[in-house]
Coordinates of C-alpha atoms and ligand atoms in Angstrom, one line a residue:
M14 CA -189.4 22.1 17.2
K15 CA -188.9 25.2 19.4
T16 CA -189.7 24.0 22.9
A17 CA -188.0 21.5 25.3
V18 CA -189.1 20.5 28.8
I19 CA -186.7 19.2 31.4
L20 CA -188.0 17.3 34.4
A21 CA -185.6 18.2 37.3
A22 CA -187.6 18.3 40.5
G23 CA -186.3 15.1 42.0
L24 CA -184.4 14.6 45.2
G25 CA -181.7 12.3 43.8
S26 CA -181.4 10.8 47.3
R27 CA -179.1 8.0 46.2
L28 CA -176.4 10.5 45.1
K29 CA -176.6 13.1 47.8
E30 CA -173.1 12.8 49.3
L31 CA -171.5 12.3 46.0
N32 CA -172.9 15.5 44.7
D33 CA -172.4 17.9 47.6
D34 CA -176.2 18.0 48.1
K35 CA -176.8 19.5 44.7
P36 CA -179.7 18.4 42.3
K37 CA -178.6 15.6 40.1
A38 CA -178.7 17.9 37.0
F39 CA -175.6 19.5 38.5
L40 CA -173.4 16.5 38.5
E41 CA -170.3 17.4 36.6
L42 CA -168.3 15.6 34.0
S43 CA -165.1 17.5 33.1
N44 CA -166.5 20.4 35.1
I45 CA -169.6 20.6 32.9
P46 CA -172.9 20.1 34.7
L47 CA -175.2 17.6 33.0
I48 CA -177.9 20.3 32.7
K49 CA -175.5 22.7 31.0
R50 CA -174.5 20.1 28.5
S51 CA -178.1 19.2 27.7
V52 CA -179.2 22.8 27.4
D53 CA -176.3 23.7 25.1
I54 CA -177.2 20.7 22.8
L55 CA -180.8 21.7 22.7
L56 CA -180.0 25.3 21.8
K57 CA -177.5 24.1 19.1
Y58 CA -180.4 22.2 17.4
G59 CA -182.6 25.2 17.3
V60 CA -184.7 24.9 20.5
Q61 CA -185.6 28.4 21.6
E62 CA -187.5 27.9 24.8
I63 CA -186.6 25.5 27.6
I64 CA -189.1 24.9 30.4
I65 CA -187.6 23.3 33.5
G66 CA -189.7 21.7 36.2
T67 CA -187.8 22.3 39.4
G68 CA -188.3 21.3 43.0
F69 CA -185.3 20.2 45.1
K70 CA -182.8 23.0 45.6
E71 CA -184.4 25.3 43.0
E72 CA -181.8 28.0 43.8
F73 CA -179.2 26.1 41.7
F74 CA -181.4 26.3 38.7
V75 CA -182.2 30.0 39.3
K76 CA -178.5 30.8 39.3
F77 CA -177.9 28.6 36.2
A78 CA -180.8 30.2 34.3
T79 CA -179.3 33.7 34.7
N80 CA -177.0 32.8 31.8
Y81 CA -179.8 31.5 29.6
P82 CA -182.7 33.9 28.7
Q83 CA -184.3 30.9 26.9
I84 CA -185.0 29.1 30.3
Q85 CA -188.1 29.4 32.3
L86 CA -188.4 27.6 35.7
V87 CA -191.6 26.3 37.3
N88 CA -191.3 25.0 40.8
N89 CA -193.1 21.9 42.0
Y90 CA -193.3 22.8 45.7
H91 CA -194.6 19.3 46.5
Y92 CA -191.6 17.6 45.0
T93 CA -190.9 15.5 48.1
E94 CA -194.3 13.8 48.0
T95 CA -195.1 13.8 44.2
G96 CA -193.7 12.1 41.2
S97 CA -192.5 13.5 37.9
L98 CA -196.0 13.2 36.4
Y99 CA -197.1 16.0 38.8
T100 CA -194.0 18.1 37.9
L101 CA -195.0 17.7 34.2
W102 CA -198.6 18.6 34.8
N103 CA -197.4 21.6 36.8
L104 CA -196.0 23.1 33.6
R105 CA -199.3 23.3 31.9
N106 CA -199.5 27.1 31.8
K107 CA -196.2 27.4 30.1
I108 CA -196.4 24.6 27.5
K109 CA -198.0 25.9 24.3
N110 CA -196.3 23.8 21.6
D111 CA -195.2 20.3 20.8
F112 CA -192.0 19.7 22.8
L113 CA -189.0 17.5 23.5
L114 CA -189.2 16.0 26.9
L115 CA -186.0 15.2 28.8
E116 CA -185.0 13.9 32.1
S117 CA -182.4 16.1 33.9
D118 CA -179.9 13.5 34.9
L119 CA -179.0 12.3 31.4
L120 CA -175.7 12.1 29.7
Y121 CA -176.2 11.5 25.9
E122 CA -174.7 11.9 22.5
Q123 CA -175.9 15.0 20.6
W124 CA -177.4 13.0 17.8
A125 CA -180.1 11.7 20.2
I126 CA -181.8 15.1 19.8
K127 CA -181.1 15.3 16.1
T128 CA -182.6 11.9 15.3
L129 CA -185.8 12.9 17.0
L130 CA -185.9 16.3 15.3
D131 CA -185.1 14.8 11.9
D132 CA -188.1 12.5 12.1
A133 CA -191.2 14.2 10.8
R134 CA -193.5 12.4 13.3
T135 CA -194.5 13.7 16.7
D136 CA -195.0 11.5 19.7
L137 CA -191.8 9.5 19.7
I138 CA -190.1 7.7 22.5
L139 CA -186.3 7.4 22.1
C140 CA -185.0 3.9 22.7
S141 CA -181.4 2.7 22.7
S142 CA -179.9 -0.7 22.4
R143 CA -179.2 -2.5 25.7
T144 CA -176.9 -0.7 28.0
N145 CA -176.7 -3.3 30.9
S146 CA -176.8 -0.4 33.3
G147 CA -178.8 -2.5 35.8
D148 CA -181.6 0.0 35.9
E149 CA -183.2 -0.5 32.5
V150 CA -186.7 0.5 31.6
Y151 CA -187.8 -1.4 28.5
V152 CA -190.0 0.1 25.8
G153 CA -192.6 -2.4 24.7
T154 CA -194.3 -2.0 21.3
D155 CA -196.3 -3.9 18.8
D156 CA -194.7 -5.3 15.6
H157 CA -194.9 -1.9 14.0
L158 CA -193.1 -0.1 16.8
R159 CA -196.3 1.5 18.1
F160 CA -195.6 2.0 21.8
I161 CA -197.7 -0.1 24.1
K162 CA -196.1 0.2 27.5
M163 CA -192.8 0.5 29.3
S164 CA -191.7 -1.6 32.2
K165 CA -188.6 -2.7 34.1
D166 CA -189.9 -6.2 33.7
P167 CA -189.4 -7.5 30.2
S168 CA -191.8 -10.4 30.7
E169 CA -194.7 -7.9 30.8
L170 CA -194.0 -6.7 27.2
H171 CA -195.0 -8.1 23.8
S172 CA -192.0 -6.9 21.8
I173 CA -189.1 -4.8 23.2
A174 CA -188.0 -1.9 20.9
G175 CA -185.1 -1.0 23.3
E176 CA -184.4 0.8 26.5
L177 CA -186.0 4.0 27.5
V178 CA -183.4 6.8 27.2
G179 CA -185.5 9.5 28.8
I180 CA -185.8 11.7 25.8
S181 CA -189.2 11.9 24.0
K182 CA -191.0 14.1 21.5
I183 CA -194.5 14.9 22.7
S184 CA -197.3 16.7 20.8
L185 CA -199.4 19.2 22.5
D186 CA -202.5 16.9 22.2
T187 CA -200.7 14.0 23.8
Y188 CA -199.6 16.4 26.6
Q189 CA -203.2 17.3 27.2
E190 CA -204.0 13.6 27.6
I191 CA -201.2 13.2 30.0
C192 CA -202.5 16.1 32.0
N193 CA -206.0 14.6 32.0
F194 CA -204.5 11.4 33.4
C195 CA -202.8 13.4 36.1
V196 CA -206.0 15.2 37.0
K197 CA -207.7 11.8 37.4
Q198 CA -205.0 10.9 39.9
L199 CA -205.4 14.2 41.7
R200 CA -209.0 13.3 42.4
E201 CA -207.7 10.5 44.5
T202 CA -204.9 12.3 46.2
P203 CA -203.5 15.8 46.2
T204 CA -200.0 14.4 45.8
P205 CA -199.9 11.7 43.1
T206 CA -196.6 9.7 43.1
Q207 CA -196.8 8.5 39.5
H208 CA -194.0 9.3 37.1
Y209 CA -194.3 10.7 33.6
E210 CA -193.6 7.2 32.3
D211 CA -196.9 6.1 33.9
G212 CA -198.6 9.0 32.0
L213 CA -197.2 7.7 28.7
N214 CA -198.3 4.2 29.5
A215 CA -201.8 5.4 30.3
V216 CA -202.3 7.5 27.2
A217 CA -200.7 4.9 24.9
T218 CA -204.0 2.9 24.8
T219 CA -205.8 5.8 23.0
T220 CA -203.0 7.9 21.5
P221 CA -200.5 6.5 18.9
L222 CA -197.0 6.9 20.2
F223 CA -194.0 5.3 18.5
A224 CA -190.6 4.0 19.6
K225 CA -187.7 5.8 17.8
I226 CA -184.7 3.5 17.8
A227 CA -181.3 5.0 18.2
T228 CA -179.0 2.0 17.7
G229 CA -175.7 2.4 19.3
L230 CA -176.5 5.6 21.1
L231 CA -174.1 6.3 23.9
W232 CA -175.9 7.6 26.9
C233 CA -176.6 7.0 30.6
E234 CA -178.8 8.1 33.4
I235 CA -177.0 8.9 36.6
D236 CA -178.9 7.7 39.7
N237 CA -176.3 6.2 42.0
A238 CA -172.6 5.9 42.6
A239 CA -172.2 3.0 40.2
H240 CA -173.9 5.0 37.4
L241 CA -171.6 7.9 38.1
E242 CA -168.6 5.7 38.0
R243 CA -169.7 4.2 34.7
A244 CA -170.4 7.6 33.3
K245 CA -167.0 8.9 34.2
K246 CA -165.0 6.0 33.2
I247 CA -166.8 4.6 30.1
V248 CA -169.6 6.6 28.7
Y249 CA -168.3 10.2 28.9
P250 CA -164.8 9.5 27.4
R251 CA -166.4 7.7 24.5
I252 CA -168.9 10.5 23.9
V253 CA -166.1 13.1 24.0
D254 CA -164.1 11.0 21.5
R255 CA -167.0 10.6 19.1
E256 CA -168.0 14.3 19.2
Q257 CA -164.6 15.8 18.9
P258 CA -164.5 18.0 15.8
A259 CA -161.8 17.1 13.4
K260 CA -158.9 19.6 13.8
L261 CA -157.6 20.0 10.4
T262 CA -154.8 22.1 9.0
R263 CA -155.8 24.4 6.2
N264 CA -153.8 23.7 3.1
I265 CA -154.0 26.1 0.1
L266 CA -154.3 24.1 -3.0
L267 CA -153.2 26.1 -6.1
N268 CA -153.3 23.0 -8.3
P269 CA -156.2 22.8 -10.8
G270 CA -158.3 20.5 -8.7
P271 CA -159.1 18.9 -6.4
A272 CA -159.5 22.3 -4.9
T273 CA -159.4 23.7 -1.4
T274 CA -162.7 22.9 0.4
T275 CA -164.5 24.5 3.3
D276 CA -164.4 22.6 6.6
S277 CA -168.2 22.2 6.4
V278 CA -167.8 20.4 3.1
K279 CA -165.1 18.2 4.6
A280 CA -167.2 17.5 7.7
A281 CA -170.3 16.6 5.5
Q282 CA -168.8 13.2 4.6
V283 CA -169.1 12.1 8.2
V284 CA -172.5 10.5 8.0
P285 CA -174.1 7.3 9.2
D286 CA -173.4 4.4 6.9
I287 CA -176.1 4.0 4.3
C288 CA -176.8 1.7 1.5
P289 CA -176.9 3.8 -1.7
R290 CA -179.8 1.8 -3.0
E291 CA -182.1 3.3 -0.3
K292 CA -184.7 5.7 -1.4
S293 CA -183.4 8.6 0.7
F294 CA -180.0 8.3 -1.1
G295 CA -181.8 8.2 -4.4
N296 CA -183.6 11.5 -3.4
L297 CA -180.2 13.0 -2.5
M298 CA -178.8 12.2 -5.9
Q299 CA -182.0 13.5 -7.6
D300 CA -181.7 16.8 -5.8
I301 CA -178.1 17.1 -6.7
S302 CA -178.8 16.4 -10.3
T303 CA -181.5 19.0 -10.4
K304 CA -179.1 21.6 -9.0
L305 CA -176.3 20.6 -11.4
I306 CA -178.6 21.0 -14.4
A307 CA -179.7 24.4 -13.2
L308 CA -176.1 25.6 -13.3
A309 CA -175.9 24.8 -17.0
T310 CA -179.1 25.8 -18.7
S311 CA -182.0 28.2 -18.7
E312 CA -184.4 25.4 -19.6
P313 CA -183.6 22.9 -16.8
E314 CA -186.8 20.8 -17.2
R315 CA -185.7 19.6 -20.6
Y316 CA -182.3 18.4 -19.5
S317 CA -180.9 15.4 -17.6
C318 CA -177.7 15.0 -15.6
V319 CA -176.1 11.6 -15.9
L320 CA -173.9 10.9 -12.8
F321 CA -170.9 8.6 -12.7
G322 CA -168.6 7.5 -10.0
G323 CA -165.2 8.5 -11.3
S324 CA -162.9 11.4 -11.9
G325 CA -163.6 14.0 -14.6
T326 CA -161.9 11.9 -17.2
A327 CA -164.4 9.1 -16.6
A328 CA -167.3 11.3 -17.7
V329 CA -165.3 12.7 -20.7
E330 CA -164.7 9.1 -21.8
A331 CA -168.3 8.1 -21.1
L332 CA -169.4 10.9 -23.4
I333 CA -166.9 10.2 -26.2
S334 CA -167.5 6.5 -26.1
S335 CA -171.3 6.7 -26.0
V336 CA -172.6 9.3 -28.3
V337 CA -171.0 8.4 -31.7
D338 CA -173.1 6.1 -33.9
P339 CA -170.6 4.2 -36.1
T340 CA -173.4 3.1 -38.5
Q341 CA -173.8 6.7 -39.6
N342 CA -170.4 6.6 -41.2
K343 CA -169.5 10.1 -40.1
A344 CA -166.3 11.4 -38.7
V345 CA -165.7 13.3 -35.4
L346 CA -163.7 16.5 -35.0
V347 CA -161.6 17.3 -32.0
I348 CA -160.2 20.8 -31.3
N349 CA -156.8 20.4 -29.8
N350 CA -155.2 23.4 -28.2
G351 CA -153.8 21.8 -25.1
A352 CA -153.3 18.5 -23.2
Y353 CA -157.0 18.0 -22.4
G354 CA -158.1 18.4 -26.1
A355 CA -155.3 16.1 -27.1
R356 CA -156.6 13.5 -24.6
M357 CA -160.1 13.7 -26.2
K358 CA -158.5 13.0 -29.6
E359 CA -156.7 10.1 -28.1
M360 CA -160.0 8.7 -26.7
A361 CA -161.7 9.1 -30.1
S362 CA -158.8 7.1 -31.7
I363 CA -158.9 4.4 -29.0
Y364 CA -162.6 3.9 -29.8
K365 CA -161.6 3.6 -33.4
Y366 CA -163.7 6.6 -34.7
D367 CA -162.8 8.3 -37.9
V368 CA -161.3 11.3 -36.2
E369 CA -160.0 14.6 -37.5
E370 CA -158.0 17.0 -35.3
F371 CA -158.1 20.8 -35.6
K372 CA -155.0 22.0 -33.9
S373 CA -154.9 25.5 -32.5
S374 CA -152.3 27.5 -30.6
Q375 CA -152.1 26.9 -26.9
Y376 CA -151.9 30.6 -26.1
Q377 CA -153.8 32.3 -29.0
P378 CA -157.6 32.1 -29.4
I379 CA -159.0 29.7 -31.9
N380 CA -159.3 31.2 -35.3
M381 CA -163.0 30.7 -36.1
S382 CA -162.8 31.3 -39.8
E383 CA -160.0 28.8 -40.1
L384 CA -162.1 26.3 -38.1
E385 CA -165.1 26.8 -40.4
E386 CA -162.9 26.5 -43.5
F387 CA -161.5 23.3 -42.1
I388 CA -165.0 21.9 -41.6
S389 CA -166.2 23.1 -45.1
N390 CA -163.1 21.9 -46.9
S391 CA -162.9 18.5 -45.3
A392 CA -164.0 15.6 -47.5
K393 CA -165.7 14.2 -44.4
T394 CA -169.0 15.0 -42.7
F395 CA -168.7 15.4 -38.9
S396 CA -171.3 14.1 -36.5
H397 CA -169.7 15.6 -33.4
L398 CA -167.2 18.2 -32.4
F399 CA -165.4 17.6 -29.1
M400 CA -163.5 20.4 -27.4
V401 CA -162.5 21.9 -24.0
H402 CA -164.0 25.1 -22.7
H403 CA -161.3 26.1 -20.3
E404 CA -158.0 24.5 -21.4
T405 CA -156.4 23.9 -18.1
T406 CA -153.1 23.3 -19.7
T407 CA -152.5 27.0 -20.1
G408 CA -155.5 28.9 -18.7
I409 CA -156.9 29.8 -22.1
L410 CA -160.7 30.2 -22.3
N411 CA -162.1 28.9 -25.6
D412 CA -165.0 30.7 -27.2
I413 CA -167.5 27.8 -27.2
Q414 CA -170.4 30.1 -28.2
A415 CA -168.6 30.9 -31.5
V416 CA -167.8 27.3 -32.1
G417 CA -171.5 26.5 -31.2
E418 CA -172.6 28.9 -34.0
I419 CA -170.4 27.2 -36.5
C420 CA -171.6 23.7 -35.4
A421 CA -175.2 24.8 -35.7
K422 CA -174.6 25.9 -39.3
H423 CA -172.9 22.6 -40.2
K424 CA -175.3 20.4 -38.2
I425 CA -172.6 19.1 -35.9
E426 CA -173.3 18.2 -32.3
L427 CA -171.0 20.1 -30.0
A428 CA -169.8 18.3 -26.8
V429 CA -167.7 20.3 -24.4
D430 CA -165.4 19.4 -21.5
T431 CA -166.4 22.2 -19.1
I432 CA -164.6 20.4 -16.2
S433 CA -162.6 23.4 -15.1
S434 CA -165.0 26.2 -16.1
Y435 CA -168.4 24.9 -14.9
A436 CA -169.7 26.6 -11.7
A437 CA -167.6 29.6 -12.3
V438 CA -167.7 30.8 -15.9
P439 CA -171.4 31.2 -16.9
I440 CA -172.6 28.5 -19.3
D441 CA -176.0 28.4 -21.1
M442 CA -176.3 25.2 -23.1
E443 CA -179.3 26.6 -25.0
K444 CA -177.8 29.9 -26.0
M445 CA -174.4 28.4 -26.7
N446 CA -175.7 25.5 -28.8
L447 CA -174.0 22.9 -26.6
Q448 CA -175.4 19.4 -26.9
Y449 CA -173.3 17.8 -24.1
I450 CA -171.2 19.2 -21.3
V451 CA -169.1 17.3 -18.8
S452 CA -167.9 18.3 -15.4
T453 CA -166.8 17.0 -12.0
S454 CA -167.3 17.5 -8.3
N455 CA -163.8 18.7 -7.2
K456 CA -163.0 21.8 -9.1
N457 CA -165.2 24.9 -9.0
L458 CA -168.0 23.1 -7.2
Q459 CA -165.5 22.9 -4.3
A460 CA -166.6 19.4 -3.3
M461 CA -164.7 16.1 -2.9
P462 CA -163.5 14.1 -5.8
G463 CA -165.3 11.0 -7.1
I464 CA -168.4 12.3 -8.9
S465 CA -168.4 13.3 -12.6
F466 CA -171.4 13.9 -14.8
V467 CA -172.6 14.6 -18.3
I468 CA -175.5 17.1 -18.9
A469 CA -177.6 16.9 -22.0
K470 CA -181.2 17.3 -23.2
S471 CA -183.2 14.2 -22.1
V472 CA -184.4 13.5 -25.6
K473 CA -180.8 13.6 -26.8
V474 CA -179.7 10.9 -24.3
E475 CA -182.8 8.8 -25.0
G476 CA -181.8 9.0 -28.7
L477 CA -178.6 7.0 -27.9
L478 CA -180.7 3.9 -27.3
N479 CA -179.9 2.3 -30.7
I480 CA -176.2 2.9 -30.7
P481 CA -174.4 -0.4 -30.4
P482 CA -172.5 -0.2 -27.0
N483 CA -168.8 0.3 -27.0
N484 CA -168.6 0.2 -23.2
L485 CA -170.3 -1.0 -20.1
Y486 CA -169.5 0.9 -17.0
L487 CA -169.3 4.2 -18.9
N488 CA -172.4 3.7 -21.1
L489 CA -174.2 7.0 -21.0
Y490 CA -177.6 5.7 -22.1
Q491 CA -177.6 2.8 -19.7
Q492 CA -176.6 5.0 -16.8
Y493 CA -179.3 7.5 -17.7
K494 CA -182.0 4.9 -18.1
Y495 CA -181.2 3.0 -14.9
F496 CA -181.1 6.2 -12.8
K497 CA -184.3 7.4 -14.4
E498 CA -186.1 4.2 -13.6
N499 CA -184.6 3.4 -10.2
S500 CA -183.1 6.7 -8.8
Q501 CA -179.9 4.6 -8.3
M502 CA -176.6 4.4 -10.1
R503 CA -175.9 1.1 -11.7
F504 CA -172.7 0.6 -9.7
T505 CA -171.6 1.7 -6.3
P506 CA -171.5 5.5 -6.1
P507 CA -169.0 7.4 -4.0
V508 CA -171.5 7.7 -1.2
Q509 CA -169.7 10.2 1.1
S510 CA -168.7 12.4 -1.8
F511 CA -172.4 12.9 -2.5
Y512 CA -173.0 14.3 1.0
C513 CA -170.1 16.7 0.4
L514 CA -171.4 17.7 -2.9
K515 CA -174.8 18.4 -1.4
Q516 CA -173.2 20.7 1.2
A517 CA -170.9 22.3 -1.5
L518 CA -174.0 23.0 -3.7
S519 CA -175.8 24.7 -0.8
E520 CA -172.6 26.8 -0.2
L521 CA -172.5 27.7 -3.9
E522 CA -176.1 28.7 -3.8
K523 CA -175.3 31.0 -0.9
E524 CA -172.3 32.6 -2.7
G525 CA -173.8 32.5 -6.2
V526 CA -171.9 31.5 -9.3
H527 CA -171.5 35.1 -10.3
M528 CA -169.9 36.0 -7.0
R529 CA -167.8 32.9 -7.0
Y530 CA -166.3 33.8 -10.4
K531 CA -165.8 37.3 -9.1
R532 CA -163.9 36.0 -6.1
Y533 CA -161.8 33.8 -8.3
S534 CA -161.2 36.7 -10.6
K535 CA -160.0 38.8 -7.7
C536 CA -157.6 36.1 -6.7
W537 CA -156.3 36.0 -10.3
Q538 CA -155.9 39.8 -10.4
T539 CA -153.9 39.6 -7.2
L540 CA -151.8 36.9 -8.8
K541 CA -151.3 38.7 -12.0
E542 CA -150.1 41.9 -10.3
G543 CA -147.8 40.0 -8.0
L544 CA -146.2 38.0 -10.8
A545 CA -145.6 41.2 -12.8
Q546 CA -143.8 42.7 -9.8
L547 CA -141.6 39.6 -9.7
K548 CA -141.0 40.0 -13.4
L549 CA -142.3 36.5 -14.1
E550 CA -143.7 35.9 -17.6
T551 CA -147.2 34.5 -18.1
L552 CA -148.5 32.9 -21.3
V553 CA -152.1 33.9 -22.2
D554 CA -153.3 37.4 -22.9
E555 CA -155.8 38.8 -20.5
A556 CA -158.6 38.9 -23.1
H557 CA -158.5 35.1 -23.5
Q558 CA -157.6 34.3 -20.0
S559 CA -160.0 32.2 -17.9
K560 CA -158.9 34.0 -14.7
L561 CA -158.9 30.6 -13.1
L562 CA -155.4 29.3 -13.9
T563 CA -152.2 30.9 -15.0
T564 CA -149.2 29.3 -16.7
I565 CA -145.9 30.9 -15.6
V566 CA -142.7 30.5 -17.6
N567 CA -139.9 29.3 -15.4
P568 CA -137.3 32.0 -14.6
H569 CA -134.2 31.8 -16.8
N570 CA -132.0 31.1 -13.9
P571 CA -129.9 27.9 -13.5
L572 CA -130.7 27.9 -9.8
F573 CA -134.4 27.7 -10.4
N574 CA -135.8 24.3 -9.9
F575 CA -139.6 23.6 -9.9
D576 CA -139.4 20.6 -7.6
K577 CA -137.5 22.6 -5.0
L578 CA -140.0 25.5 -5.3
H579 CA -142.8 23.0 -4.9
D580 CA -141.3 21.5 -1.8
Y581 CA -140.5 24.9 -0.3
L582 CA -144.1 26.0 -0.8
L583 CA -145.5 22.7 0.4
S584 CA -143.7 23.2 3.7
K585 CA -145.7 26.5 4.0
G586 CA -149.0 24.6 3.3
I587 CA -149.3 25.7 -0.3
T588 CA -149.4 23.3 -3.3
I589 CA -148.5 24.3 -6.8
Y590 CA -148.6 22.4 -10.0
P591 CA -146.1 21.6 -12.8
G592 CA -146.6 22.8 -16.4
K593 CA -148.0 20.6 -19.1
L594 CA -146.5 22.3 -22.2
T595 CA -144.3 20.3 -24.4
D596 CA -142.3 23.3 -25.8
K597 CA -141.7 25.4 -22.7
A598 CA -140.7 24.9 -19.1
T599 CA -143.6 26.3 -17.1
F600 CA -145.5 25.8 -13.9
R601 CA -149.2 26.5 -13.1
I602 CA -151.1 28.3 -10.5
A603 CA -154.8 27.7 -10.3
N604 CA -156.9 30.1 -8.2
I605 CA -160.1 28.0 -7.7
G606 CA -161.5 26.5 -4.6
E607 CA -162.1 28.0 -1.1
I608 CA -159.4 30.5 -1.4
Y609 CA -159.2 34.3 -1.2
P610 CA -156.9 37.1 -2.4
E611 CA -155.1 36.9 1.0
D612 CA -154.1 33.3 0.2
I613 CA -152.6 34.4 -3.1
E614 CA -150.8 37.2 -1.4
Q615 CA -149.3 34.7 1.0
F616 CA -148.2 32.5 -1.9
L617 CA -146.6 35.6 -3.5
V618 CA -144.7 36.4 -0.3
H619 CA -143.3 32.8 -0.2
L620 CA -142.5 32.8 -3.9
K621 CA -140.6 36.1 -3.5
E622 CA -138.7 34.6 -0.6
Y623 CA -137.8 31.6 -2.6
L624 CA -136.7 33.6 -5.6
R625 CA -134.6 36.0 -3.5
E626 CA -133.0 33.6 -1.0
I627 CA -132.6 30.5 -3.1
C628 CA -132.3 31.7 -6.7
H629 CA -130.9 35.1 -5.9
T630 CA -132.9 36.4 -8.9
I631 CA -134.4 39.4 -7.2
Ligands
PLP730 C1 -159.1 18.5 -14.5 C2 -159.5 18.4 -15.9 C3 -159.7 17.1 -16.4 C4 -159.5 15.8 -15.7 O1 -160.1 15.6 -14.6 P1 -159.8 14.4 -13.7 O2 -160.7 14.6 -12.6 O3 -158.3 14.5 -13.3 O4 -160.0 13.1 -14.4 C5 -160.2 17.1 -17.7 N1 -160.4 18.2 -18.4 C6 -160.1 19.4 -17.9 C7 -160.3 20.6 -18.8 C8 -159.6 19.6 -16.6 O5 -159.3 20.8 -16.1

């Protein structure tokens, strides 16, 4: 909606002295005139043209409009004898589109506009809950919220939707009808005194208009001294409080998730309360699933994304505990070259599978011929191979495509924890022969924690139907089936995290996965060069490095203490992470999230300070 119309011709006689003889639209709260507040809100929501019907003291509007090329003024020279219906009719040569119609003396919360714009229907009359302002106009409707009539006398109305706020959405057709009604009045007198509300009442008999209810909206009209007092003391301070943007310190998280997020992602969780079983929330989860699938495969229509409420480990466990059929009497194989692989092995043992472990170096690439020999020489047949893509223990990036080739040859299903690689390192499940992958919302997706998911071919998940369940909450098949049939999760999802993920996905779309990985890689390059200058040793060769996380060997200096370094950096707003190796004292720096090479440079400056001033190593 590009057009707004503001009716501002009135005299405001009841407020004259209080307002230095200015039009009511120029009443100020915190030195901001009502009209300025209103115009700024309209422009913020994309309105491009604001037509103001003026009359009393037009010069104030003329001066005001010099700052706003979007404003056009049309003077109602008969403002003293006519009502606002005439002022609205008087704009007929300017109004060419559907429009938002506002009174000029309103103070309201911004979402009043948003809620009208978000509703696909035209011809809506905004209603609030009761304000007890003493000057209420009630909006009467039928039982389906179709507008019938508004009145100050509630006994005249069938059913009351709420109080008239003074903001409506009017289609061009309805406007024509209102003009026709005005013309009819003009036949009786050249100066009709009806108001625009009378116009709406008149056209409602033939044109369907609906009440749009804005429960709990803070607003007021300012018509007299008592209104002004109430606006200043009660309404305005509460509006300011509600609309205050969160002022947040920016912390740089160099731990491997949850990662630093944008302020827009943080803000996205502030949404109206909603029951996640509503259709609109189901649609939100559907859209998110579709986007998550698209990041993993070139054949998205054949795949499904099974969402869980829980951290990444929840989805890893859902996978491992749901896909193995014990009646097949086959073993599973887990590649262990770090803590996350070891954890997959532990899970397989807890679920009492026949599990074999292929151990590989934590810093050196997996030896593929040894892996294949291991599989060929084993007395067991393997149904599944579980492994990690980016082993976040060290920063090594495992060659899942090579493992995928071996698995294809030996008819083993490959299931990969891509938690810390997904949405940065390119993944193509088709090309890489991956049957299942797992990831989570709070790493490279740069959203809030709470959502994890498994992606697999739909037929594959449907094939899990006959496996006797090992689990309940984490059952992959049940979760898939329920979501497919109901567009709902079986259990309460992390509602607000989904709104953040939606925002984060749209930001990822803008940046592109390729460019995101490029940005991360640049951060890593900056880190690598800085660490070399400080003569700090890192563990994984560049050829096998993920460029997402670096393991650094603690300096051989008795004064070095990770906890102290951590606290020192934390005081500068930077978070680092301890190492996870059993045989070496190390610490880790992840360079994922909403961070840039300048952030890494800042980290390096502080690291250098610490090493020089506290450890005296350089
Ligand atoms: C972070 C991570 C996990 C664990 O994720 P949580 O969200 O902490 O449960 C699992 N695997 C890998 C490879 C990870 O990087």
